[in-house]
PDB file of C-alpha atoms and ligand atoms in Angstrom:
ATOM      1  CA  MET A 718      64.606  66.622 161.435  1.00 85.00           C
ATOM      2  CA  THR A 719      66.006  70.017 159.804  1.00 94.00           C
ATOM      3  CA  SER A 720      66.264  70.043 156.234  1.00 96.00           C
ATOM      4  CA  ILE A 721      67.633  73.281 153.980  1.00 98.00           C
ATOM      5  CA  VAL A 722      66.535  73.777 150.444  1.00 98.00           C
ATOM      6  CA  PRO A 723      68.657  76.286 148.486  1.00 98.00           C
ATOM      7  CA  ILE A 724      67.026  78.750 146.197  1.00 98.00           C
ATOM      8  CA  ARG A 725      69.240  79.893 143.268  1.00 96.00           C
ATOM      9  CA  LEU A 726      68.361  83.289 142.056  1.00 96.00           C
ATOM     10  CA  SER A 727      69.547  86.056 139.943  1.00 90.00           C
ATOM     11  CA  LEU A 728      72.542  86.949 141.930  1.00 90.00           C
ATOM     12  CA  SER A 729      72.535  85.406 145.046  1.00 94.00           C
ATOM     13  CA  ASN A 730      71.404  81.869 146.991  1.00 97.00           C
ATOM     14  CA  ALA A 731      68.504  82.127 149.079  1.00 98.00           C
ATOM     15  CA  TYR A 732      67.273  79.001 151.569  1.00 98.00           C
ATOM     16  CA  LEU A 733      64.378  77.772 153.112  1.00 98.00           C
ATOM     17  CA  VAL A 734      64.805  75.864 155.850  1.00 98.00           C
ATOM     18  CA  ARG A 735      62.034  73.811 157.153  1.00 98.00           C
ATOM     19  CA  GLY A 736      62.052  72.192 160.572  1.00 97.00           C
ATOM     20  CA  GLU A 737      58.623  72.122 162.885  1.00 97.00           C
ATOM     21  CA  ARG A 738      58.183  75.124 161.087  1.00 97.00           C
ATOM     22  CA  ALA A 739      59.564  76.931 158.096  1.00 98.00           C
ATOM     23  CA  ILE A 740      62.135  80.126 157.512  1.00 98.00           C
ATOM     24  CA  LEU A 741      63.421  82.024 154.976  1.00 98.00           C
ATOM     25  CA  VAL A 742      67.210  82.808 154.776  1.00 99.00           C
ATOM     26  CA  ASP A 743      67.768  85.859 152.761  1.00 98.00           C
ATOM     27  CA  THR A 744      65.867  87.231 149.978  1.00 98.00           C
ATOM     28  CA  GLY A 745      67.901  87.986 146.771  1.00 97.00           C
ATOM     29  CA  SER A 746      67.714  91.165 144.874  1.00 94.00           C
ATOM     30  CA  ALA A 747      64.727  92.904 144.248  1.00 93.00           C
ATOM     31  CA  LYS A 748      63.426  90.908 141.139  1.00 93.00           C
ATOM     32  CA  ASP A 749      63.666  87.804 142.976  1.00 97.00           C
ATOM     33  CA  GLY A 750      60.594  87.427 144.829  1.00 98.00           C
ATOM     34  CA  GLU A 751      58.101  85.867 142.529  1.00 98.00           C
ATOM     35  CA  ARG A 752      61.020  83.012 142.087  1.00 98.00           C
ATOM     36  CA  ILE A 753      61.216  82.769 146.141  1.00 98.00           C
ATOM     37  CA  LEU A 754      57.578  82.873 146.720  1.00 98.00           C
ATOM     38  CA  ALA A 755      57.015  80.035 143.786  1.00 98.00           C
ATOM     39  CA  THR A 756      59.772  78.000 145.832  1.00 97.00           C
ATOM     40  CA  LEU A 757      58.044  78.000 149.012  1.00 97.00           C
ATOM     41  CA  ARG A 758      54.708  77.046 147.252  1.00 96.00           C
ATOM     42  CA  GLN A 759      56.350  74.097 145.478  1.00 97.00           C
ATOM     43  CA  GLN A 760      57.897  72.877 148.549  1.00 96.00           C
ATOM     44  CA  GLY A 761      54.286  73.028 150.485  1.00 96.00           C
ATOM     45  CA  VAL A 762      54.931  76.103 152.629  1.00 96.00           C
ATOM     46  CA  PRO A 763      51.583  78.747 152.585  1.00 94.00           C
ATOM     47  CA  ASP A 764      52.665  82.143 152.472  1.00 91.00           C
ATOM     48  CA  ARG A 765      50.990  82.716 155.761  1.00 93.00           C
ATOM     49  CA  LYS A 766      52.934  79.977 157.614  1.00 95.00           C
ATOM     50  CA  LEU A 767      56.471  81.360 156.876  1.00 98.00           C
ATOM     51  CA  ALA A 768      57.525  82.014 160.553  1.00 98.00           C
ATOM     52  CA  LEU A 769      60.758  84.296 159.792  1.00 98.00           C
ATOM     53  CA  ILE A 770      62.555  85.929 157.373  1.00 98.00           C
ATOM     54  CA  VAL A 771      66.520  86.176 158.658  1.00 98.00           C
ATOM     55  CA  HIS A 772      68.893  88.272 156.704  1.00 98.00           C
ATOM     56  CA  THR A 773      72.640  87.290 156.653  1.00 98.00           C
ATOM     57  CA  HIS A 774      73.512  90.420 156.325  1.00 98.00           C
ATOM     58  CA  GLY A 775      72.052  93.813 154.870  1.00 97.00           C
ATOM     59  CA  HIS A 776      73.224  94.126 151.186  1.00 95.00           C
ATOM     60  CA  GLY A 777      70.933  94.401 148.541  1.00 94.00           C
ATOM     61  CA  ASP A 778      71.515  91.092 146.681  1.00 94.00           C
ATOM     62  CA  HIS A 779      70.357  89.456 150.091  1.00 97.00           C
ATOM     63  CA  CYS A 780      67.382  91.926 150.957  1.00 97.00           C
ATOM     64  CA  GLY A 781      66.136  93.081 147.873  1.00 97.00           C
ATOM     65  CA  SER A 782      62.862  91.006 147.851  1.00 98.00           C
ATOM     66  CA  THR A 783      62.007  91.686 151.439  1.00 98.00           C
ATOM     67  CA  ARG A 784      59.575  94.170 151.301  1.00 98.00           C
ATOM     68  CA  GLN A 785      57.536  92.143 148.773  1.00 98.00           C
ATOM     69  CA  LEU A 786      57.832  89.207 150.649  1.00 98.00           C
ATOM     70  CA  LYS A 787      56.904  90.761 153.774  1.00 98.00           C
ATOM     71  CA  GLU A 788      53.830  92.121 152.175  1.00 97.00           C
ATOM     72  CA  VAL A 789      52.621  88.482 151.154  1.00 97.00           C
ATOM     73  CA  THR A 790      53.652  86.256 154.054  1.00 97.00           C
ATOM     74  CA  SER A 791      53.826  88.513 156.820  1.00 98.00           C
ATOM     75  CA  ALA A 792      56.258  86.998 158.328  1.00 98.00           C
ATOM     76  CA  PRO A 793      58.638  88.814 160.593  1.00 98.00           C
ATOM     77  CA  THR A 794      61.860  90.063 159.735  1.00 98.00           C
ATOM     78  CA  ALA A 795      65.099  90.013 161.275  1.00 98.00           C
ATOM     79  CA  VAL A 796      68.437  91.599 161.143  1.00 98.00           C
ATOM     80  CA  HIS A 797      71.475  92.114 163.169  1.00 98.00           C
ATOM     81  CA  HIS A 798      72.003  95.531 164.848  1.00 98.00           C
ATOM     82  CA  GLY A 799      75.285  95.996 162.757  1.00 98.00           C
ATOM     83  CA  ASP A 800      73.691  95.937 159.174  1.00 97.00           C
ATOM     84  CA  ALA A 801      69.661  97.051 160.353  1.00 98.00           C
ATOM     85  CA  GLU A 802      70.323 100.400 159.066  1.00 97.00           C
ATOM     86  CA  MET A 803      71.168  98.972 155.305  1.00 96.00           C
ATOM     87  CA  LEU A 804      67.537  97.583 155.479  1.00 97.00           C
ATOM     88  CA  THR A 805      65.775 100.322 156.898  1.00 97.00           C
ATOM     89  CA  SER A 806      67.326 102.824 154.163  1.00 96.00           C
ATOM     90  CA  GLY A 807      67.521 100.290 151.535  1.00 95.00           C
ATOM     91  CA  GLN A 808      71.396 101.572 150.767  1.00 92.00           C
ATOM     92  CA  ASN A 809      74.278  99.476 150.590  1.00 89.00           C
ATOM     93  CA  ARG A 810      76.876 100.837 152.914  1.00 85.00           C
ATOM     94  CA  ALA A 811      80.029 101.439 151.234  1.00 81.00           C
ATOM     95  CA  THR A 812      82.773  98.602 151.737  1.00 83.00           C
ATOM     96  CA  ILE A 813      85.968  97.421 150.132  1.00 82.00           C
ATOM     97  CA  ALA A 814      86.214  95.836 147.111  1.00 82.00           C
ATOM     98  CA  ARG A 815      88.929  92.936 147.546  1.00 79.00           C
ATOM     99  CA  ASN A 816      90.149  92.797 143.941  1.00 78.00           C
ATOM    100  CA  LEU A 817      89.810  94.302 140.281  1.00 75.00           C
ATOM    101  CA  THR A 818      86.580  92.048 139.658  1.00 75.00           C
ATOM    102  CA  ALA A 819      85.152  93.239 142.580  1.00 75.00           C
ATOM    103  CA  ARG A 820      85.384  96.915 141.749  1.00 72.00           C
ATOM    104  CA  LEU A 821      83.821  96.085 138.170  1.00 70.00           C
ATOM    105  CA  LEU A 822      80.671  94.596 139.845  1.00 69.00           C
ATOM    106  CA  PRO A 823      77.767  96.545 138.833  1.00 60.00           C
ATOM    107  CA  TRP A 824      74.983  95.200 141.326  1.00 58.00           C
ATOM    108  CA  PHE A 825      77.078  97.054 144.020  1.00 60.00           C
ATOM    109  CA  VAL A 826      76.980  99.954 142.230  1.00 54.00           C
ATOM    110  CA  GLU A 827      73.463  99.806 141.508  1.00 58.00           C
ATOM    111  CA  ALA A 828      72.916  99.653 145.469  1.00 72.00           C
ATOM    112  CA  SER A 829      69.684 100.620 146.163  1.00 90.00           C
ATOM    113  CA  PHE A 830      66.775  98.401 147.087  1.00 94.00           C
ATOM    114  CA  PRO A 831      63.074  98.426 148.561  1.00 96.00           C
ATOM    115  CA  PRO A 832      63.581  99.769 152.265  1.00 97.00           C
ATOM    116  CA  VAL A 833      61.686  98.182 154.615  1.00 97.00           C
ATOM    117  CA  ARG A 834      61.688  98.270 158.585  1.00 97.00           C
ATOM    118  CA  PRO A 835      63.003  94.804 160.541  1.00 98.00           C
ATOM    119  CA  ASP A 836      60.863  93.911 162.980  1.00 98.00           C
ATOM    120  CA  ILE A 837      63.840  91.793 165.007  1.00 98.00           C
ATOM    121  CA  VAL A 838      67.040  93.550 165.600  1.00 98.00           C
ATOM    122  CA  PHE A 839      69.332  91.129 167.451  1.00 98.00           C
ATOM    123  CA  GLN A 840      73.459  92.231 169.156  1.00 97.00           C
ATOM    124  CA  ASP A 841      73.898  88.552 170.053  1.00 97.00           C
ATOM    125  CA  GLU A 842      73.016  85.053 169.504  1.00 98.00           C
ATOM    126  CA  LEU A 843      69.047  84.150 168.864  1.00 98.00           C
ATOM    127  CA  ASN A 844      67.445  80.977 169.544  1.00 98.00           C
ATOM    128  CA  LEU A 845      65.514  79.552 166.714  1.00 98.00           C
ATOM    129  CA  GLN A 846      63.741  76.976 168.420  1.00 98.00           C
ATOM    130  CA  PRO A 847      60.876  79.811 169.191  1.00 98.00           C
ATOM    131  CA  PHE A 848      60.588  79.627 164.991  1.00 98.00           C
ATOM    132  CA  GLY A 849      60.400  76.067 164.778  1.00 98.00           C
ATOM    133  CA  ILE A 850      63.906  75.317 163.904  1.00 98.00           C
ATOM    134  CA  ALA A 851      66.661  73.454 165.806  1.00 98.00           C
ATOM    135  CA  GLY A 852      69.266  75.968 165.610  1.00 98.00           C
ATOM    136  CA  ARG A 853      70.240  79.483 166.334  1.00 98.00           C
ATOM    137  CA  ILE A 854      71.765  82.588 164.486  1.00 98.00           C
ATOM    138  CA  VAL A 855      75.384  83.281 165.433  1.00 98.00           C
ATOM    139  CA  PRO A 856      76.889  86.446 164.879  1.00 98.00           C
ATOM    140  CA  THR A 857      79.894  85.981 162.242  1.00 98.00           C
ATOM    141  CA  PRO A 858      80.922  89.673 161.408  1.00 98.00           C
ATOM    142  CA  GLY A 859      83.892  90.440 158.924  1.00 97.00           C
ATOM    143  CA  HIS A 860      82.078  90.904 155.395  1.00 96.00           C
ATOM    144  CA  THR A 861      79.895  93.694 157.162  1.00 96.00           C
ATOM    145  CA  ALA A 862      79.706  94.650 160.881  1.00 97.00           C
ATOM    146  CA  GLY A 863      75.949  92.717 161.271  1.00 98.00           C
ATOM    147  CA  SER A 864      77.059  89.295 159.191  1.00 98.00           C
ATOM    148  CA  ILE A 865      75.148  86.113 160.950  1.00 98.00           C
ATOM    149  CA  SER A 866      75.382  82.701 160.466  1.00 98.00           C
ATOM    150  CA  VAL A 867      72.147  80.628 160.995  1.00 98.00           C
ATOM    151  CA  VAL A 868      73.823  77.397 162.698  1.00 98.00           C
ATOM    152  CA  LEU A 869      71.587  74.406 162.697  1.00 98.00           C
ATOM    153  CA  ASP A 870      71.762  71.454 165.269  1.00 98.00           C
ATOM    154  CA  SER A 871      72.301  69.314 162.228  1.00 97.00           C
ATOM    155  CA  GLY A 872      76.117  70.469 161.912  1.00 97.00           C
ATOM    156  CA  GLU A 873      74.882  72.920 158.487  1.00 98.00           C
ATOM    157  CA  ALA A 874      75.264  76.388 158.292  1.00 98.00           C
ATOM    158  CA  ILE A 875      74.159  79.343 156.004  1.00 98.00           C
ATOM    159  CA  VAL A 876      76.810  81.527 156.381  1.00 98.00           C
ATOM    160  CA  GLY A 877      76.088  84.347 153.816  1.00 98.00           C
ATOM    161  CA  ASP A 878      78.734  86.443 152.046  1.00 97.00           C
ATOM    162  CA  LEU A 879      81.216  84.705 154.916  1.00 98.00           C
ATOM    163  CA  LEU A 880      83.016  83.342 151.923  1.00 97.00           C
ATOM    164  CA  MET A 881      81.991  82.588 148.334  1.00 95.00           C
ATOM    165  CA  GLY A 882      82.172  79.474 146.797  1.00 94.00           C
ATOM    166  CA  GLY A 883      84.123  79.607 143.557  1.00 89.00           C
ATOM    167  CA  TYR A 884      85.061  81.985 141.421  1.00 81.00           C
ATOM    168  CA  LEU A 885      82.745  84.569 139.223  1.00 76.00           C
ATOM    169  CA  GLY A 886      80.124  84.837 142.091  1.00 73.00           C
ATOM    170  CA  GLY A 887      79.907  81.087 142.104  1.00 74.00           C
ATOM    171  CA  ILE A 888      79.786  80.021 138.457  1.00 78.00           C
ATOM    172  CA  LEU A 889      83.250  78.595 138.624  1.00 83.00           C
ATOM    173  CA  GLY A 890      84.478  75.594 140.626  1.00 86.00           C
ATOM    174  CA  ALA A 891      81.010  76.250 143.517  1.00 88.00           C
ATOM    175  CA  GLY A 892      82.613  73.861 146.059  1.00 93.00           C
ATOM    176  CA  ARG A 893      85.771  76.177 146.413  1.00 95.00           C
ATOM    177  CA  PRO A 894      86.480  78.547 149.548  1.00 96.00           C
ATOM    178  CA  ASN A 895      87.139  81.796 148.389  1.00 93.00           C
ATOM    179  CA  TYR A 896      86.974  85.195 149.925  1.00 93.00           C
ATOM    180  CA  PRO A 897      83.600  87.383 149.201  1.00 92.00           C
ATOM    181  CA  TYR A 898      84.277  90.093 146.552  1.00 89.00           C
ATOM    182  CA  PHE A 899      83.973  92.674 149.303  1.00 89.00           C
ATOM    183  CA  ALA A 900      84.683  92.886 153.283  1.00 92.00           C
ATOM    184  CA  ASP A 901      84.719  95.602 155.915  1.00 93.00           C
ATOM    185  CA  ASP A 902      87.096  93.781 157.714  1.00 95.00           C
ATOM    186  CA  LEU A 903      89.278  90.722 156.704  1.00 93.00           C
ATOM    187  CA  GLY A 904      90.965  89.971 159.878  1.00 94.00           C
ATOM    188  CA  GLN A 905      87.377  89.754 161.595  1.00 97.00           C
ATOM    189  CA  LEU A 906      86.044  87.709 158.853  1.00 97.00           C
ATOM    190  CA  LEU A 907      88.815  84.757 159.195  1.00 97.00           C
ATOM    191  CA  THR A 908      87.857  85.077 162.925  1.00 97.00           C
ATOM    192  CA  SER A 909      84.596  84.361 162.283  1.00 98.00           C
ATOM    193  CA  VAL A 910      85.403  81.540 160.110  1.00 98.00           C
ATOM    194  CA  ARG A 911      87.504  79.971 162.678  1.00 97.00           C
ATOM    195  CA  GLU A 912      84.658  80.090 165.448  1.00 97.00           C
ATOM    196  CA  LEU A 913      82.250  78.778 162.960  1.00 97.00           C
ATOM    197  CA  LEU A 914      84.546  75.665 162.460  1.00 98.00           C
ATOM    198  CA  ALA A 915      85.217  75.347 166.338  1.00 98.00           C
ATOM    199  CA  LEU A 916      81.489  74.957 166.634  1.00 97.00           C
ATOM    200  CA  GLY A 917      81.875  71.754 164.640  1.00 97.00           C
ATOM    201  CA  VAL A 918      79.807  73.140 161.349  1.00 98.00           C
ATOM    202  CA  ARG A 919      80.412  70.384 158.831  1.00 97.00           C
ATOM    203  CA  ARG A 920      78.786  72.030 155.624  1.00 98.00           C
ATOM    204  CA  LEU A 921      78.946  75.885 155.261  1.00 98.00           C
ATOM    205  CA  TYR A 922      75.742  77.343 152.790  1.00 98.00           C
ATOM    206  CA  VAL A 923      77.250  80.904 150.917  1.00 98.00           C
ATOM    207  CA  GLY A 924      75.559  83.468 149.478  1.00 97.00           C
ATOM    208  CA  HIS A 925      77.155  82.907 146.097  1.00 95.00           C
ATOM    209  CA  GLY A 926      78.525  79.295 144.859  1.00 95.00           C
ATOM    210  CA  GLY A 927      79.062  76.733 147.560  1.00 94.00           C
ATOM    211  CA  PRO A 928      78.115  74.686 149.044  1.00 97.00           C
ATOM    212  CA  LEU A 929      81.467  73.947 151.013  1.00 98.00           C
ATOM    213  CA  SER A 930      82.638  71.299 153.348  1.00 98.00           C
ATOM    214  CA  ALA A 931      84.051  72.018 156.553  1.00 98.00           C
ATOM    215  CA  GLU A 932      87.337  70.063 155.465  1.00 97.00           C
ATOM    216  CA  ARG A 933      88.079  72.414 152.160  1.00 97.00           C
ATOM    217  CA  VAL A 934      87.279  75.683 154.468  1.00 97.00           C
ATOM    218  CA  ARG A 935      90.103  74.587 156.903  1.00 97.00           C
ATOM    219  CA  CYS A 936      92.317  73.859 153.908  1.00 96.00           C
ATOM    220  CA  TRP A 937      91.786  77.255 152.631  1.00 96.00           C
ATOM    221  CA  LEU A 938      92.074  78.842 156.061  1.00 95.00           C
ATOM    222  CA  ALA A 939      95.202  77.255 156.819  1.00 93.00           C
ATOM    223  CA  ARG A 940      96.641  79.236 153.658  1.00 92.00           C
ATOM    224  CA  GLN A 941      95.646  82.534 154.654  1.00 89.00           C
ATOM    225  CA  ALA A 942      98.750  83.917 156.195  1.00 68.00           C
ATOM    226  CA  SER A 943      98.554  86.565 154.248  1.00 57.00           C
ATOM    227  CA  PRO A 944      94.600  87.206 153.148  1.00 51.00           C
ATOM    228  CA  SER A 945      95.430  90.606 151.546  1.00 52.00           C
ATOM    229  CA  SER A 946      98.000  88.212 149.284  1.00 46.00           C
ATOM    230  CA  THR A 947      94.990  85.922 148.167  1.00 46.00           C
ATOM    231  CA  PHE A 948      93.128  86.610 144.752  1.00 44.00           C
TER     232      PHE A 948
HETATM  233 ZN1  LIG B 864      77.404  91.125 150.849  1.00 79.70          ZN
HETATM  234 ZN1  LIG B 865      76.108  88.823 148.284  1.00 79.70          ZN
END
């Protein structure tokens, strides 16, 4: 039995996934480390028992506390090859703002975060069974080249910024699927969403807002004939 514990942070969501062991998906911004550690302790996960820290992608609002958490927990850190350089340098790579709101977002402009060298850099799917979790990591590029989703055997998935839940970073209408503020490649992003649904995913946990039901994502996807026209 696998369970997902959402951790709402200053700008984004991180997720604790519990099975035979526990893994952390994303680490929020640089100031979110204590909040995450407090949640792990509340959930009865001792610092040294965390099996893995995996990143949905390399942006600073998802990797910001990795260095601190690695120091405290000694857990190995994993990132897809396509985004490894962002983690290693502590710098967001330039991407494409989808709309005016995105261009005005201050957190992305102040883009640096404490760099950390990942222990595991993968290119393809990665089985999470060795880390005590019934599920796997599936590459879902589009938001960034190295974006991945954690797909659990339960039909739940943690998809990072592949999609956003609602507006204003999820403050409004958190259950409404929407494009993320930034995307390297929108066509690839839509393909990744389709592939994820084809895997039978029923519930999508996102980096901002959410969660999203597969049903709503399917309806949203059907309306995206012309992605550039959508706010
Ligand atoms: Zn992002
Ligand atoms: Zn984000």
